[in-house]
Tab-separated table of C-alpha atoms in Angstrom:
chain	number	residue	atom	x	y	z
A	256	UNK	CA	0.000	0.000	0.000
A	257	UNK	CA	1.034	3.051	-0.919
A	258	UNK	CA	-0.768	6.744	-0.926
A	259	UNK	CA	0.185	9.874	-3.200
A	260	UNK	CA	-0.264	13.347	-3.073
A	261	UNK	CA	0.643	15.530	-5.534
A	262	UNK	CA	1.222	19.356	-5.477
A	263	UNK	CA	2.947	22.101	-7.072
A	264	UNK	CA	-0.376	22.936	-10.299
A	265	UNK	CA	-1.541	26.355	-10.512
A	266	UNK	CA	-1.741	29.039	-12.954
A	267	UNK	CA	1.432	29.991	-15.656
A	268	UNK	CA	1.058	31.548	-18.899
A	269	UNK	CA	1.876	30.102	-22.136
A	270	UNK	CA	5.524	29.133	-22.349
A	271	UNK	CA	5.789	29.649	-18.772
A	272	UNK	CA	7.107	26.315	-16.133
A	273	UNK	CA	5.983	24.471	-13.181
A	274	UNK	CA	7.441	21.768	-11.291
A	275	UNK	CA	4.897	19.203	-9.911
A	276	UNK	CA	5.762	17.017	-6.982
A	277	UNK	CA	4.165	13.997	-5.486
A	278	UNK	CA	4.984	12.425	-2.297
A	279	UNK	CA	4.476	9.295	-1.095
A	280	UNK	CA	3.798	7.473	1.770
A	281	UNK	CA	5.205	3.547	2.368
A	282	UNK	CA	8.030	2.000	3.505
A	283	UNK	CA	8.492	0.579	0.061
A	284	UNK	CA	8.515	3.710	-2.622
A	285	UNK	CA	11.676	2.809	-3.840
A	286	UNK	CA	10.019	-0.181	-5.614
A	287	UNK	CA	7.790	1.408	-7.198
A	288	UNK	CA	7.643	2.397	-10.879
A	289	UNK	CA	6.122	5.946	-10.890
A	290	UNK	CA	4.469	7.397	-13.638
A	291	UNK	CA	2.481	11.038	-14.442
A	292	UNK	CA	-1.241	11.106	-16.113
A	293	UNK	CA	-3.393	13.692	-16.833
A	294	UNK	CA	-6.932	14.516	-18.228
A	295	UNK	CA	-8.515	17.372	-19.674
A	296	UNK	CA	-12.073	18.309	-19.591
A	297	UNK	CA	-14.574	15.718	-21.197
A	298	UNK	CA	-11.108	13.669	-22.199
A	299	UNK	CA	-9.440	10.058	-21.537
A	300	UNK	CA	-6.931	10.005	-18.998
A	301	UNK	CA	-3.598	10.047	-21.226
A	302	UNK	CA	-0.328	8.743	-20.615
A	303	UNK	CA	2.667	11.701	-19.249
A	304	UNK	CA	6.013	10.197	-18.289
A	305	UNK	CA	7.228	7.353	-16.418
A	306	UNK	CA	10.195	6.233	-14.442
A	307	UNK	CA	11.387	2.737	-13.401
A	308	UNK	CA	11.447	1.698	-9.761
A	309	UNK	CA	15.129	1.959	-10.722
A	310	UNK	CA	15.422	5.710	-11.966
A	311	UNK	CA	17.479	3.720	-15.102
A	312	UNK	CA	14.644	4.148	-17.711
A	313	UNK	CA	11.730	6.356	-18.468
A	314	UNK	CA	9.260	7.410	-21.260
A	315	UNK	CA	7.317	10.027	-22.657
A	316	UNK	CA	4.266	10.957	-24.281
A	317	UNK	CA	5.417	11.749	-27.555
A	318	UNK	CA	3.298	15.189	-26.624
A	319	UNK	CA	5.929	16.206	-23.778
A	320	UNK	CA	9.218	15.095	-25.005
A	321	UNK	CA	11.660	17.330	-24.881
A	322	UNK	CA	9.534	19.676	-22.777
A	323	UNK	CA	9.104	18.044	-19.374
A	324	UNK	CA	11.397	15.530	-17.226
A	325	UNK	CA	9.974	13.269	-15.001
A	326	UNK	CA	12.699	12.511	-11.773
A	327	UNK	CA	12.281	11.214	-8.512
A	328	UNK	CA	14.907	11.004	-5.294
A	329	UNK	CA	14.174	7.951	-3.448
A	330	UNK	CA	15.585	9.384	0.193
A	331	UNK	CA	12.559	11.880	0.038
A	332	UNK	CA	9.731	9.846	-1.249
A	333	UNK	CA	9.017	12.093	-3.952
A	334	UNK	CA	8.573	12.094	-7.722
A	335	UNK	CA	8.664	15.221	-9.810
A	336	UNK	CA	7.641	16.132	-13.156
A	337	UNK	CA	9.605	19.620	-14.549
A	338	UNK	CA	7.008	20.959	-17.421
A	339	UNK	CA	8.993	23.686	-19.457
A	340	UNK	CA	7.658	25.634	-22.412
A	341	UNK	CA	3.644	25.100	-21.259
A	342	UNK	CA	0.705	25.307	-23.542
A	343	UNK	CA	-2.438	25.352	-23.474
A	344	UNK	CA	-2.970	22.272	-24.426
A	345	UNK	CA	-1.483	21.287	-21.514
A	346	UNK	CA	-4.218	22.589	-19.467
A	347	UNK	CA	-5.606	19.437	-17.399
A	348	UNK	CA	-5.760	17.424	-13.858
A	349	UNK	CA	-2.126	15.925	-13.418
A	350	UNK	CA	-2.110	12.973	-11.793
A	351	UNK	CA	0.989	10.580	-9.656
A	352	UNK	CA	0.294	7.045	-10.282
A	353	UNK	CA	2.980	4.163	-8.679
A	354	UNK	CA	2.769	0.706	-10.258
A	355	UNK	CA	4.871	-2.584	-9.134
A	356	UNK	CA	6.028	-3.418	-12.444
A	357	UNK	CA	9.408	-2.879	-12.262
A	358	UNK	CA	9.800	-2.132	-15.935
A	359	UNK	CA	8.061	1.909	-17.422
A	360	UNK	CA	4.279	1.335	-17.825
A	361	UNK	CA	2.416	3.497	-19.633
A	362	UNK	CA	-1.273	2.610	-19.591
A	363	UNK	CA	-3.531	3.465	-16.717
A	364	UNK	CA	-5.014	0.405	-15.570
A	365	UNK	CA	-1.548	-1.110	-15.056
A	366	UNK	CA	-1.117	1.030	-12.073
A	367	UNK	CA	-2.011	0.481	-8.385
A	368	UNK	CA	-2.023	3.954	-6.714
A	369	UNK	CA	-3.145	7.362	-7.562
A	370	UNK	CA	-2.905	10.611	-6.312
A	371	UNK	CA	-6.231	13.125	-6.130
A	372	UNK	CA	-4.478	15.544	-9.038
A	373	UNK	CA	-3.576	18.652	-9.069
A	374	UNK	CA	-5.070	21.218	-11.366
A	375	UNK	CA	-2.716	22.971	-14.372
A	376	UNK	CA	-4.100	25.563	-16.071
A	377	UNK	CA	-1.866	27.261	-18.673
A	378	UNK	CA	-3.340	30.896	-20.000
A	379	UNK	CA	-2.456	31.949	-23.640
């Protein structure tokens, strides 16, 4: 068991960054493979970025890449996601998800755990 919080949304204009962070709880977080999600109004949750329980491999939506950077530092219990050069398309709920699978996942229903979200809203 494992439970996520995530903070760090809010308001930034269009080419503007943020820096999301989600902590967890559990004695076990470095074993987990942590990965970002996020939905827009009246849209599918979508695939973000992931990172093995390992930090040695990670993906992105083809969307983000080269534009955010998904970390995480084990000692704190905390994953981040660094979202540079925003757009309003980016505008949605961001959501931590941790998954078991020691290998990146990058399809909702093979995680676990999920934070509440955290609201991103970028202005143009």
């Amino acid at each position: 068991q494992v439970q996520l919080v995530e903070s760090g949304g809010g308001l930034v204009q269009a080419g503007g960054s943020l820096r999301l962070s989600c902590a967890a709880s559990g004695r076990t977080f470095s074993s987990y493979t942590m990965g970002w999600f996020r939905q827009a109004p009246g849209k599918e949750r979508e695939f973000v970025a992931v990172m093995s329980w390992s930090g040695g491999s990670t993906a992105y939506a083809d969307s983000v890449k080269g534009r955010f950077t998904i970390s995480r530092d084990n000692a704190k219990n905390t994953v981040y996601l660094q979202m540079n050069s925003l757009k309003p398309e980016d505008t949605a709920v961001y959501y931590c998800a941790a998954t078991g699978y020691p290998a990146p996942r990058q399809r909702t229903y093979e995680y676990n755990y999920w934070g509440q979200g955290t609201q991103v809203t970028v202005s143009s």
